[in-house]
Tab-separated table of C-alpha atoms in Angstrom:
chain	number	residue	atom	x	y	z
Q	1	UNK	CA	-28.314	61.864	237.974
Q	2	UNK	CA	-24.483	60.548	238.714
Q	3	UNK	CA	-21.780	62.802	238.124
Q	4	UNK	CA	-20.225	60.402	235.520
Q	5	UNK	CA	-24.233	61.254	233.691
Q	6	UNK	CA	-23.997	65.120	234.066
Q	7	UNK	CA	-22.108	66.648	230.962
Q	8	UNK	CA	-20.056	69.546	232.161
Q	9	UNK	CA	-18.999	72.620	229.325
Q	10	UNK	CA	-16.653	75.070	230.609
Q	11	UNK	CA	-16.604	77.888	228.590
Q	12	UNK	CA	-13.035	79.862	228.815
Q	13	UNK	CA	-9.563	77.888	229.762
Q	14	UNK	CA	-7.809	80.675	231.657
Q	15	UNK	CA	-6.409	79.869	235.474
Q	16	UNK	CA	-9.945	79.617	236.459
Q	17	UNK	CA	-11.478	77.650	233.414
Q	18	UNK	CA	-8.857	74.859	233.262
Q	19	UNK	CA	-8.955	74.288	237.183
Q	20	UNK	CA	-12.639	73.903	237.094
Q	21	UNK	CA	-12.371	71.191	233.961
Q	22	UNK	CA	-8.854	69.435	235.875
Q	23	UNK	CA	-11.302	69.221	239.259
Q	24	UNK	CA	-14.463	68.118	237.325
Q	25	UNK	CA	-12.529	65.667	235.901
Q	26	UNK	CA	-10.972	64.175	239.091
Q	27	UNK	CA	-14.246	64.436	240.369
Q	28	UNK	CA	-15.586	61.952	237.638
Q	29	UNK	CA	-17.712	63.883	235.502
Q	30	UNK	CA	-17.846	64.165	232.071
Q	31	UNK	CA	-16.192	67.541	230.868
Q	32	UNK	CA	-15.686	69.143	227.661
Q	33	UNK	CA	-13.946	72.808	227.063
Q	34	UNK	CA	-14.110	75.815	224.445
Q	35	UNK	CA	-12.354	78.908	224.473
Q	36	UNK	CA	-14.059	81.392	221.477
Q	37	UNK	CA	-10.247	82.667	221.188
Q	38	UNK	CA	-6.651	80.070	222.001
Q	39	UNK	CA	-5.519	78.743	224.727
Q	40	UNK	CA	-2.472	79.531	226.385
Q	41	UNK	CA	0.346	76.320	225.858
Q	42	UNK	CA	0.023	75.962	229.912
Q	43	UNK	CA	-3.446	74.870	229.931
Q	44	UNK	CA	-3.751	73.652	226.809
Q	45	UNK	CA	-1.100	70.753	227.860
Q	46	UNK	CA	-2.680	70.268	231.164
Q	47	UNK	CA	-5.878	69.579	229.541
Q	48	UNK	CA	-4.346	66.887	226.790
Q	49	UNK	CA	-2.244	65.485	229.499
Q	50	UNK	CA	-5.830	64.797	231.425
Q	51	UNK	CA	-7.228	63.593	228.258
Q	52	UNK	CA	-10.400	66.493	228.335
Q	53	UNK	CA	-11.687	67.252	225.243
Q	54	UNK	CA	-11.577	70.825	224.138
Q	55	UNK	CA	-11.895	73.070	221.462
Q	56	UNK	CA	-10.198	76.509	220.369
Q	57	UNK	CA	-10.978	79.934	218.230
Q	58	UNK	CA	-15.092	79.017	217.957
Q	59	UNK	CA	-17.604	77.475	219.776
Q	60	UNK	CA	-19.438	73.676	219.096
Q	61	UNK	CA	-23.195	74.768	219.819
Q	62	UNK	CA	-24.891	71.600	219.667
Q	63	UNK	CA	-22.465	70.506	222.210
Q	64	UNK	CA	-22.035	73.247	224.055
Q	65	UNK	CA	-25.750	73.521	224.701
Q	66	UNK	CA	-25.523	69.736	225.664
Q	67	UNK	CA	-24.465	70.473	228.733
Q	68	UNK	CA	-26.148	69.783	232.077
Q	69	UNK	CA	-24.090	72.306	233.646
Q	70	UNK	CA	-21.923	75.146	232.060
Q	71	UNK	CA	-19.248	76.420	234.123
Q	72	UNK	CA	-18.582	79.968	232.659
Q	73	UNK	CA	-15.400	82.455	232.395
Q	74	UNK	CA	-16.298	85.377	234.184
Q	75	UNK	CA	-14.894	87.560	231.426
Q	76	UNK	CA	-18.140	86.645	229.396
Q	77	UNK	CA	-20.657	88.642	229.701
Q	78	UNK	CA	-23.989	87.129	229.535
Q	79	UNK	CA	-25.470	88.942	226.437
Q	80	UNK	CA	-23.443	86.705	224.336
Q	81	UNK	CA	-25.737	84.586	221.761
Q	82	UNK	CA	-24.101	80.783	223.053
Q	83	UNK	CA	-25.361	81.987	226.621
Q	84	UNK	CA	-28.627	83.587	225.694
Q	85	UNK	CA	-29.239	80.034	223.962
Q	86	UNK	CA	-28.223	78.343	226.537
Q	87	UNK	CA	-30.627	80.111	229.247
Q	88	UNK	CA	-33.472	79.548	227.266
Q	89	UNK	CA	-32.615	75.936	227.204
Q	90	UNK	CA	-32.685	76.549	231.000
Q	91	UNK	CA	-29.123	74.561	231.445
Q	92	UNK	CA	-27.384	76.051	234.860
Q	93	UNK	CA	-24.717	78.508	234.411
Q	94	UNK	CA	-22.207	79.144	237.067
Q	95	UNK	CA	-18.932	79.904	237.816
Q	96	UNK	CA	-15.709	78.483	238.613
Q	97	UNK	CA	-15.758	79.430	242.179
Q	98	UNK	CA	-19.343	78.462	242.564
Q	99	UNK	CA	-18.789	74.559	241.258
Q	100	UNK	CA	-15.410	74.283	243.145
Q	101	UNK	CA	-16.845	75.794	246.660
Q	102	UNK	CA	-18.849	72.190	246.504
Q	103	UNK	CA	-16.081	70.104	247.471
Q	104	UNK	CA	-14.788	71.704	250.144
Q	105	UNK	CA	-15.727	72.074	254.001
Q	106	UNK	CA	-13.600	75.257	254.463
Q	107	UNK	CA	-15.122	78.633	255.839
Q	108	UNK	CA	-15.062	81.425	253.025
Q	109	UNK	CA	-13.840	84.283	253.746
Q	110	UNK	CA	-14.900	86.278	250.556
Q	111	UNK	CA	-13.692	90.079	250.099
Q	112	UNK	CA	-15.747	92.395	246.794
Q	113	UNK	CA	-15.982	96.257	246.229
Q	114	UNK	CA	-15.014	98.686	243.482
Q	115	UNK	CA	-11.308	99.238	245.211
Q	116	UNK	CA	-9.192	97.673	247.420
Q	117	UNK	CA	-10.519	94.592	247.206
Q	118	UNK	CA	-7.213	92.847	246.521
Q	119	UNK	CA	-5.237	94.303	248.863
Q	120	UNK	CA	-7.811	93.264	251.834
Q	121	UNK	CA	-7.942	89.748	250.502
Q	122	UNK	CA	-3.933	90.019	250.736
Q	123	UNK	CA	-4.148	90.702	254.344
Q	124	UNK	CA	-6.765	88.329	255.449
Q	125	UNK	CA	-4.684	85.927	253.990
Q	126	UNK	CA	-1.552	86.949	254.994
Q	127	UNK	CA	-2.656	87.420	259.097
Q	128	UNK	CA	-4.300	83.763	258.560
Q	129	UNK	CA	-1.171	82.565	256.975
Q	130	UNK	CA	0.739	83.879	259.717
Q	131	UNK	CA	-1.512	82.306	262.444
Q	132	UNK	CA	-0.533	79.033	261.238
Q	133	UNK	CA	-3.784	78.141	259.726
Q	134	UNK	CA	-4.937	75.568	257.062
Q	135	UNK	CA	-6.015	78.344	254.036
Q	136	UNK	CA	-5.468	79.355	250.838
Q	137	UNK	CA	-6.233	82.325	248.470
Q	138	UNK	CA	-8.408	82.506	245.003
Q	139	UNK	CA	-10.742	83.864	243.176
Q	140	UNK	CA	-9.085	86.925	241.576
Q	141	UNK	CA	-5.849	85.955	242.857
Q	142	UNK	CA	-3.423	83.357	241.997
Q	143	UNK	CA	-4.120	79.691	241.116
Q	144	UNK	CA	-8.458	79.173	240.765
Q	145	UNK	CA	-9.666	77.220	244.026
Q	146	UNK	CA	-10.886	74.335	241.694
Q	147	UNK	CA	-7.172	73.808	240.692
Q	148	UNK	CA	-6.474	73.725	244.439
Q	149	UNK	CA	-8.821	71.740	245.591
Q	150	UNK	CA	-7.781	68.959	242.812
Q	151	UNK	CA	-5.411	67.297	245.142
Q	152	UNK	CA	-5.638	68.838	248.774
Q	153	UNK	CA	-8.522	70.691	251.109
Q	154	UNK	CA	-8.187	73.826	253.229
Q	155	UNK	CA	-10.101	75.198	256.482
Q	156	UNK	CA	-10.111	78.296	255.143
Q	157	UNK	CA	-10.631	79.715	251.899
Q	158	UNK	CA	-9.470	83.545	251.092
Q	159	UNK	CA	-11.296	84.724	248.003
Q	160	UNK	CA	-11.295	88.215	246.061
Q	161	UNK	CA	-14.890	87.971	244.254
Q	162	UNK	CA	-15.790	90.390	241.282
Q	163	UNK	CA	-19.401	91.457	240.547
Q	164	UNK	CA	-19.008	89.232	237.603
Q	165	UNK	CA	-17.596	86.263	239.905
Q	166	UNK	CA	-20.250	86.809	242.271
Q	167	UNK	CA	-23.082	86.942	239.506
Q	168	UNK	CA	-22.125	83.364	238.766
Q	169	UNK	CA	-22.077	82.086	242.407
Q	170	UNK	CA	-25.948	82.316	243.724
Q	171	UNK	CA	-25.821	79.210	245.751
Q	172	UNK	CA	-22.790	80.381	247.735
Q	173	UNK	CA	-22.279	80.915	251.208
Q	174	UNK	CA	-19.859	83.406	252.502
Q	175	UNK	CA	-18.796	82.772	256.444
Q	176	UNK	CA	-17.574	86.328	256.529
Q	177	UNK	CA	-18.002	89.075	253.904
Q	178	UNK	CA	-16.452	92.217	253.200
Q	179	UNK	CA	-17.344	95.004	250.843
Q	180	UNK	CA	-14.722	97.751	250.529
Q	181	UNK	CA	-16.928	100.256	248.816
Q	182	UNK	CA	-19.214	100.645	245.760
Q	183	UNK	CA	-18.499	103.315	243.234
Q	184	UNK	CA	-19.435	103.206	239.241
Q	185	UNK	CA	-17.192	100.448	237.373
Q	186	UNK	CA	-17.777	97.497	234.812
Q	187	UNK	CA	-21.030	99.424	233.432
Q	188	UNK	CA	-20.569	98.641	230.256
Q	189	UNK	CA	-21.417	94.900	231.690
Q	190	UNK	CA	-24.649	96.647	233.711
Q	191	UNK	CA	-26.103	97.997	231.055
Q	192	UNK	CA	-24.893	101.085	232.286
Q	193	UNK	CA	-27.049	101.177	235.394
Q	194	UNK	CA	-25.355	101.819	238.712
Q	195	UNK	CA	-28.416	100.297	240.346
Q	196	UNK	CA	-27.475	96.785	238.771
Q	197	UNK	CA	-23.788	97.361	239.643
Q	198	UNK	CA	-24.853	97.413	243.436
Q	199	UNK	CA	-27.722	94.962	243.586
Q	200	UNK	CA	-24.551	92.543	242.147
Q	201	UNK	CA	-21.922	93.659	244.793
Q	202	UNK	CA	-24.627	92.837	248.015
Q	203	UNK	CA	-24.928	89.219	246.506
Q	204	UNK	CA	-21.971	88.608	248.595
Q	205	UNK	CA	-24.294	88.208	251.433
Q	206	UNK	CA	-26.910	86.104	249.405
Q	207	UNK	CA	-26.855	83.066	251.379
Q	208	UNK	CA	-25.443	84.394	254.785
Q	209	UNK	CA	-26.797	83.043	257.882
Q	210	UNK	CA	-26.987	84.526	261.549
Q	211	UNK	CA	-23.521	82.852	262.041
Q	212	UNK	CA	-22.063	84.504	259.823
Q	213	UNK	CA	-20.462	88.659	258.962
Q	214	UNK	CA	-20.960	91.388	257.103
Q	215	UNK	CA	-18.331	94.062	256.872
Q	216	UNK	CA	-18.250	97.158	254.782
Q	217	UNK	CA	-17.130	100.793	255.255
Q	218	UNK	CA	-19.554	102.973	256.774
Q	219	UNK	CA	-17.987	105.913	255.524
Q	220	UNK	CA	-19.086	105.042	251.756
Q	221	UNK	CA	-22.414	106.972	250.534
Q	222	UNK	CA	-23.298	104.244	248.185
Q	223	UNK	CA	-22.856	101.361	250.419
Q	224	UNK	CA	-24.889	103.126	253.026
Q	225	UNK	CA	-27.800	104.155	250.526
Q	226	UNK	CA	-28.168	100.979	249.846
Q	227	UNK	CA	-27.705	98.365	252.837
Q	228	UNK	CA	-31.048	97.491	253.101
Q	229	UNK	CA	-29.830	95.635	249.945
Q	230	UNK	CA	-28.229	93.105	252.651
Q	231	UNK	CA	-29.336	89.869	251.618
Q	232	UNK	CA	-28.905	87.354	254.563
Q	233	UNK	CA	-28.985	87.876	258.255
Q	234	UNK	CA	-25.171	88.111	259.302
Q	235	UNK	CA	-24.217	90.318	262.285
Q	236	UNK	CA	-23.269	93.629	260.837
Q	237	UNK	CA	-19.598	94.745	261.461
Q	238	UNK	CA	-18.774	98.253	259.869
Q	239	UNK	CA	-15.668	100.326	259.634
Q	240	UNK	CA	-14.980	104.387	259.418
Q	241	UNK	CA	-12.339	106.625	259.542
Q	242	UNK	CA	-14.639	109.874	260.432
Q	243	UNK	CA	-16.432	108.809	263.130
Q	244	UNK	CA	-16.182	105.948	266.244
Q	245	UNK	CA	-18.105	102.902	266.182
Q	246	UNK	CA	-18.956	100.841	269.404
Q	247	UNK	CA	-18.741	97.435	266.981
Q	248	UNK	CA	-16.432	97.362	263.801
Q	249	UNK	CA	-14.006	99.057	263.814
Q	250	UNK	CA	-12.739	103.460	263.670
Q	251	UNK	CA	-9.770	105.433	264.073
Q	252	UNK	CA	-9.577	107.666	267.400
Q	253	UNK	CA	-6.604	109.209	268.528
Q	254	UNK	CA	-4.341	108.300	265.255
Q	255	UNK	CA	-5.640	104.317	266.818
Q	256	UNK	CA	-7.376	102.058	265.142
Q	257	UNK	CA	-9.964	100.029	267.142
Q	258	UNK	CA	-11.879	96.893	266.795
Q	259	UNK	CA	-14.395	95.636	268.434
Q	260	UNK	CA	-16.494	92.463	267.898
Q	261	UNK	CA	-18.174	91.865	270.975
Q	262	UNK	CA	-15.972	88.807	271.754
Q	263	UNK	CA	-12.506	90.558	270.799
Q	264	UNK	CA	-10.885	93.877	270.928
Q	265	UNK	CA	-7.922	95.210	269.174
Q	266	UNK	CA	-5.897	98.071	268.982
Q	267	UNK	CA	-3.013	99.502	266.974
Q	268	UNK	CA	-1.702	102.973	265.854
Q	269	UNK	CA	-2.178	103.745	262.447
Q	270	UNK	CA	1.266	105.139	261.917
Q	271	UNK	CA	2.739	101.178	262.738
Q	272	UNK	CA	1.184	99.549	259.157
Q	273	UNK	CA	2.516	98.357	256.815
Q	274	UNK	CA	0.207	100.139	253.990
Q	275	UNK	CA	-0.116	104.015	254.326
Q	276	UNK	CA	-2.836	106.270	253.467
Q	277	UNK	CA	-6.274	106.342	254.001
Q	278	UNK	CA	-7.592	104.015	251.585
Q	279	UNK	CA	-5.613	100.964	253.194
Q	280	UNK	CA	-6.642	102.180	256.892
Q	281	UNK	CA	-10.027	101.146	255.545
Q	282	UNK	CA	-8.459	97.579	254.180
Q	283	UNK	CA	-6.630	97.247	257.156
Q	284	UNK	CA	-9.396	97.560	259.664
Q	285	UNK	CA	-11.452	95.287	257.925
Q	286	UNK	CA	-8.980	92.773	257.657
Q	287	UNK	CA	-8.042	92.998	261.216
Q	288	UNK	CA	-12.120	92.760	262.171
Q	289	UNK	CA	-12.223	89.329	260.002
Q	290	UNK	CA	-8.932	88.150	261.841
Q	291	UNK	CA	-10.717	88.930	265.203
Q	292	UNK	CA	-13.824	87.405	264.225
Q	293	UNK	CA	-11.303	84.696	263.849
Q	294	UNK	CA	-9.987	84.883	267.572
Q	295	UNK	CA	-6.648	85.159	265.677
Q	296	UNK	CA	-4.213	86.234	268.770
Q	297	UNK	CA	-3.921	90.584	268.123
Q	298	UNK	CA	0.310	90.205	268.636
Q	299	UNK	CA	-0.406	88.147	265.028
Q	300	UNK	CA	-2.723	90.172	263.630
Q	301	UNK	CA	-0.420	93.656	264.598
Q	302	UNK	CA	2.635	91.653	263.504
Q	303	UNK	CA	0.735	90.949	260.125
Q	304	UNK	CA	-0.924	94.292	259.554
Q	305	UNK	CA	3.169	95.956	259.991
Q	306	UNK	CA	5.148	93.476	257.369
Q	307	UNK	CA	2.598	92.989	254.955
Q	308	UNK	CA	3.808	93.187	251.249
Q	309	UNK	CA	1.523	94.708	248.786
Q	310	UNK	CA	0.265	92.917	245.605
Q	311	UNK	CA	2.135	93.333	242.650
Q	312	UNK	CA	0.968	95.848	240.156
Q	313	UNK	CA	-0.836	97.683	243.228
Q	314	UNK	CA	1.174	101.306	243.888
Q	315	UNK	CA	4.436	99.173	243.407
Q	316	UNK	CA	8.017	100.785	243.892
Q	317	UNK	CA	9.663	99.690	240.392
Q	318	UNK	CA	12.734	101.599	240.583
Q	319	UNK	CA	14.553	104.843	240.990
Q	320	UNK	CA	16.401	106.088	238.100
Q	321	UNK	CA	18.148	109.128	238.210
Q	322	UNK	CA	16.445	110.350	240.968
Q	323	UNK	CA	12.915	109.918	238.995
Q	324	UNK	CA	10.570	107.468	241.203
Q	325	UNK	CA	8.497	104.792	238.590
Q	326	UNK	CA	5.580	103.529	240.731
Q	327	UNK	CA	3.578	100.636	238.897
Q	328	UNK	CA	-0.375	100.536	239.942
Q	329	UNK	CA	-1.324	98.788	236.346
Q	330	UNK	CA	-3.985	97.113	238.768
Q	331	UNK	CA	-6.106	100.465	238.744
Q	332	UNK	CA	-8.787	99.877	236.203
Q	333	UNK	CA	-11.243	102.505	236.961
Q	334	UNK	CA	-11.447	106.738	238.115
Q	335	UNK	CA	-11.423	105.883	241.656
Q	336	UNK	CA	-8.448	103.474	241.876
Q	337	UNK	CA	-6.548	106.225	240.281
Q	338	UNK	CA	-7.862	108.577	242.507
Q	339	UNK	CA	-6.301	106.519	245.523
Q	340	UNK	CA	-3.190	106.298	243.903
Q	341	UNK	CA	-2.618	110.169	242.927
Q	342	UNK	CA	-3.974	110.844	247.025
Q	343	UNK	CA	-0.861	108.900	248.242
Q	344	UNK	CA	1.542	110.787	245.945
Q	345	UNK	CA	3.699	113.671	247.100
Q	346	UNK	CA	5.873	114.472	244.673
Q	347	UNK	CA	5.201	116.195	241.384
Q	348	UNK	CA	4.008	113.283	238.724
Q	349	UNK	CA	4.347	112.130	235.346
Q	350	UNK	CA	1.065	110.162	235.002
Q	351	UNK	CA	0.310	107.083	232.454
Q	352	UNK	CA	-3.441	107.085	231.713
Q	353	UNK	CA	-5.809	105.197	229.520
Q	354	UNK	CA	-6.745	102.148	228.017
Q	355	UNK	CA	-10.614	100.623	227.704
Q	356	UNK	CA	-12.858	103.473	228.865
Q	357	UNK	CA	-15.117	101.650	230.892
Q	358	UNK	CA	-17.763	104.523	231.127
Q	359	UNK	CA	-14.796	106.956	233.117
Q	360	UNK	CA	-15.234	110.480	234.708
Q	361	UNK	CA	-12.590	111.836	234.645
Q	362	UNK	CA	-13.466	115.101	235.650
Q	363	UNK	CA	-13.452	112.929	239.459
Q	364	UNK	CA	-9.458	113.056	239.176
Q	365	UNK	CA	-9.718	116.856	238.008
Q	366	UNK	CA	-8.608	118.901	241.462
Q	367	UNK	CA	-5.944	115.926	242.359
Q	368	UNK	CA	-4.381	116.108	238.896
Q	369	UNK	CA	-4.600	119.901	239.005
Q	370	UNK	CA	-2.646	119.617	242.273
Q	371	UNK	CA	-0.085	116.560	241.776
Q	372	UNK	CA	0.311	116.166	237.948
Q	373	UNK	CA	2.607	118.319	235.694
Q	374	UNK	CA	2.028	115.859	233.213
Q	375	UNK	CA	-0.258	113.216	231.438
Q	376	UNK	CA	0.972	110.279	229.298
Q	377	UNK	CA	-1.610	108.603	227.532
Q	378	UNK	CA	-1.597	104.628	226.813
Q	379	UNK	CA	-4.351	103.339	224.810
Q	380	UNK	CA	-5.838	102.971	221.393
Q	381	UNK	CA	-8.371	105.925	221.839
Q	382	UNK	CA	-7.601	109.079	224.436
Q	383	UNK	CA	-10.262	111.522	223.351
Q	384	UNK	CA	-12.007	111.396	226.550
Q	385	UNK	CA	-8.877	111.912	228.840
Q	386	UNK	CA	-8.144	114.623	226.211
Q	387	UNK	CA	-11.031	116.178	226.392
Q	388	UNK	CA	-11.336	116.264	230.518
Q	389	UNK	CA	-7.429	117.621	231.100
Q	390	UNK	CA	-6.952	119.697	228.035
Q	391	UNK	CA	-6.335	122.949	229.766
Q	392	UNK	CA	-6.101	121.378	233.860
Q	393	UNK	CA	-2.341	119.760	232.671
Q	394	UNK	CA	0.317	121.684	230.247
Q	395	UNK	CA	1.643	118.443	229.274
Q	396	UNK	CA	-0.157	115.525	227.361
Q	397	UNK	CA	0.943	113.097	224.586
Q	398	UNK	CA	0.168	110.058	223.370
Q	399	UNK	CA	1.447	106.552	223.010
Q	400	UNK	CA	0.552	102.908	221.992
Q	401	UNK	CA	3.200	100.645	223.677
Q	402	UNK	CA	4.593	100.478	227.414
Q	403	UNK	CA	8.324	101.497	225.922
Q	404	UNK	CA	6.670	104.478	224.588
Q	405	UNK	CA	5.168	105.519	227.264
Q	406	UNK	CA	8.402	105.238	229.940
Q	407	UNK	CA	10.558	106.839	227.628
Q	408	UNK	CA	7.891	109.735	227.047
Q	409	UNK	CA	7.370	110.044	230.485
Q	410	UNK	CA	11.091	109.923	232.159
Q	411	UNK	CA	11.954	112.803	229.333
Q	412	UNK	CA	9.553	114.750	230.876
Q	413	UNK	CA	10.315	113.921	234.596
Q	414	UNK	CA	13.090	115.505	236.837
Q	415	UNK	CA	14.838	114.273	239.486
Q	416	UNK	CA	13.188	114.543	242.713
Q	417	UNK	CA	9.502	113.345	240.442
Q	418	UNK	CA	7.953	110.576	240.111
Q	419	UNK	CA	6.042	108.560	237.136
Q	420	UNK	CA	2.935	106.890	238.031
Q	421	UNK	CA	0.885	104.336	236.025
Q	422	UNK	CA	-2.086	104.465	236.880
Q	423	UNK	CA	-4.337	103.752	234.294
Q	424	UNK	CA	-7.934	104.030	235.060
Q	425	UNK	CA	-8.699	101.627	232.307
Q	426	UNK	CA	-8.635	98.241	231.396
Q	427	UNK	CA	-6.002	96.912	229.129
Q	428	UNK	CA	-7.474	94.962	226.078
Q	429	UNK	CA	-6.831	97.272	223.476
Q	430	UNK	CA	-2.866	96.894	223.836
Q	431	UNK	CA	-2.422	94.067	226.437
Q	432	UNK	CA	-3.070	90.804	227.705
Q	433	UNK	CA	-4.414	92.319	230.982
Q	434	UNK	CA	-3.335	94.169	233.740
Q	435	UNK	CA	-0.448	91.568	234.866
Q	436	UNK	CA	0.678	91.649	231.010
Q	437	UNK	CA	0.458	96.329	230.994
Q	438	UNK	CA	2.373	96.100	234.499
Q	439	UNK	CA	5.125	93.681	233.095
Q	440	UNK	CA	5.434	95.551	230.169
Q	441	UNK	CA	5.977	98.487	231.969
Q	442	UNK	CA	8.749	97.263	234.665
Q	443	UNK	CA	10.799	96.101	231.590
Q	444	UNK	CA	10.865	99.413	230.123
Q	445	UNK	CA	11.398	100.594	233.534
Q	446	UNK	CA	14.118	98.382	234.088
Q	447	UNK	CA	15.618	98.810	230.336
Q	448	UNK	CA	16.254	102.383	230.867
């Protein structure tokens, strides 16, 4: 069958959506689009001014299922009725990053895990970047490689891969692989079974070939239950902070240290950019993919001092009145937070809450006990966060709008404090997403 014979549905026109119907279009397929909800102006006018069909606030069936291949949002989960139909007509489901990794000859460099997956995938990409090399970034980051690869090609491609990205991508091959960590998130899409969590988080090494590397952080109980889960036969590369490694990559004497067989590296921990534990951990496995690289180590030390974190990741917003506002909107689950309130040292207001996605909070108990004097809730529905800190803080109230919460919280704060969001949740009950809760925030921040 020709391209210009298969029938292409993408389901969702967000970044990643619209790039994949833009590239299957240049690509000469036919291509039709439906969103269940509206599209955003942006793609809606790239998609007239390419002349692709598409549809808004409901779903076509008999054309959907149609298709010869449906290219799928990740944000859908696959219980929905249009995909259930479409799986029993056996028509291929995949995602964005799946179709668009088929027109390019870069290496993937492809980064998953519970946390700290997008700050890794910063520094790979800014120590490749820096090294003068042909790559660029995707996946949960930025533009969507298909709307990349419309008009140019890369040698290497950066990606930050969700277990829902990474569900939809079975035929991919990742060059090298990192997993940060595994701990309980998105169950609500795993029918809340850990187990099915994990089995999706190894598919990063599916198709991985004796070429190829694994790295993940030997100092996390659930990777290491579980990495006979490995799926291909990279070389193994892991990372620790509690104990040293002869390949990978551990701390010893306040140094970190990499070795890959071919390459060693060395830098004290005190010289990066990123502080705290949690990004000696990104760090080191960044700096063991830019050595598996043969990226020069004056680069790769250069890189690992000036990086700039992501927005919405434990970002400095402002200092008013002496009260610090820190904006980490990007934490969507317990341990996130956890990461956050273990790099703060001054007394903090925290901004909690959201979608429960299945949360513990009891995890953040002794932290909070020891760092927060007091909670402000954001979300639609706090009787879980109620519940776990009723009694552990003297402090909690609730609000339904970022304003809200900022003023709340810098009443309650004193100079010489800080105020933290930090959610722990997702964001669809009162936002767009975590960009559009971390926005909203600054402004208030900033209208103060």
């Amino acid at each position: 069958m020709t391209q210009s014979q298969q029938n292409i549905v993408i389901l969702g026109a967000g970044e990643s959506g619209t790039g994949a119907a833009l590239l299957a279009k240049a690509k000469g397929f036919a291509v039709f689009v439906s969103d269940s909800g509206s599209i955003k102006q942006l793609y809606k006018d790239l998609l007239i001014e390419q002349a692709i069909p598409f549809e808004e606030g409901g779903h076509n069936t008999d054309k959907i299922l149609s298709a010869t291949i449906i290219i799928k949002s990740p944000g859908i989960p696959d219980k929905v009725p249009i995909i259930q139909s479409a799986k029993l007509k056996g028509i291929q489901i995949i995602d964005e990053i799946a179709f668009a990794a088929r027109f390019t000859k870069a290496k993937i460099i492809a980064i998953t895990g519970t946390n700290g997956k997008t700050t890794t995938t910063g520094l790979v990409f800014h120590i490749l970047k820096k090294a003068g090399l042909k790559v660029a970034v995707a996946g949960n980051i930025g533009k969507s490689m298909a709307m990349q690869l419309i008009n140019a090609d890369f040698d290497f491609f950066v990606l930050e891969l969700s277990s829902f990205q990474l569900d939809g991508c079975q035929d991919l091959r990742v060059n090298i692989a990192i997993l940060t960590n595994i701990t309980p998130d998105h169950l609500d899409r795993y029918d809340y079974n850990l187990d099915n969590y994990i089995i999706s988080k190894f598919g990063i090494t599916r198709n991985q070939i004796d070429q190829d590397a694994f790295i993940y952080c030997a100092d996390d109980p659930i990777t290491i239950a579980n990495i006979n889960r490995i799926n291909g036969k990279a070389a193994q590369f892991p990372i620790s902070i509690t104990q040293p490694l002869p390949i990978g990559a551990s701390i010893i004497n306040n140094q970190i240290q990499i070795n890959t067989n071919q390459n060693s590296f060395t830098m004290l921990i005190h010289e990066l950019a990123l502080q705290g534990k949690h990004n000696q951990y990104n760090s080191m496995a960044a700096g063991i993919a830019a050595k598996l690289l043969d990226i020069r180590s004056e680069t790769v030390r250069e890189s690992l001092n000036d990086f700039k974190n992501a927005e919405h990741r434990l970002e400095m917003v402002a200092n008013v009145n002496g009260i610090e506002f820190i904006n980490d909107s990007k934490a969507t689950n317990i341990n996130s937070t956890w990461y956050a309130l273990e790099s703060m040292v001054k007394p903090t207001v925290l901004i909690l809450g959201g979608v429960d996605k299945g949360n513990d909070y009891l995890m953040l108990a002794d932290l909070v006990k020891d760092k927060v004097k007091a909670i402000v809730c954001l979300g639609t529905d706090n009787k879980k966060i109620l519940a776990a800190f009723n009694g552990i803080v003297p402090t909690i109230v609730e609000t339904t709008t970022a304003t809200e919460a900022v003023n709340k919280a810098y009443a309650i704060a004193k100079k010489g404090e800080a105020v933290l969001l930090s959610p722990a949740c997702a964001s669809f009950d009162l936002f767009e997403n975590y960009e559009d809760r971390g926005r909203q925030f600054k402004n208030a921040v900033r209208a103060l």
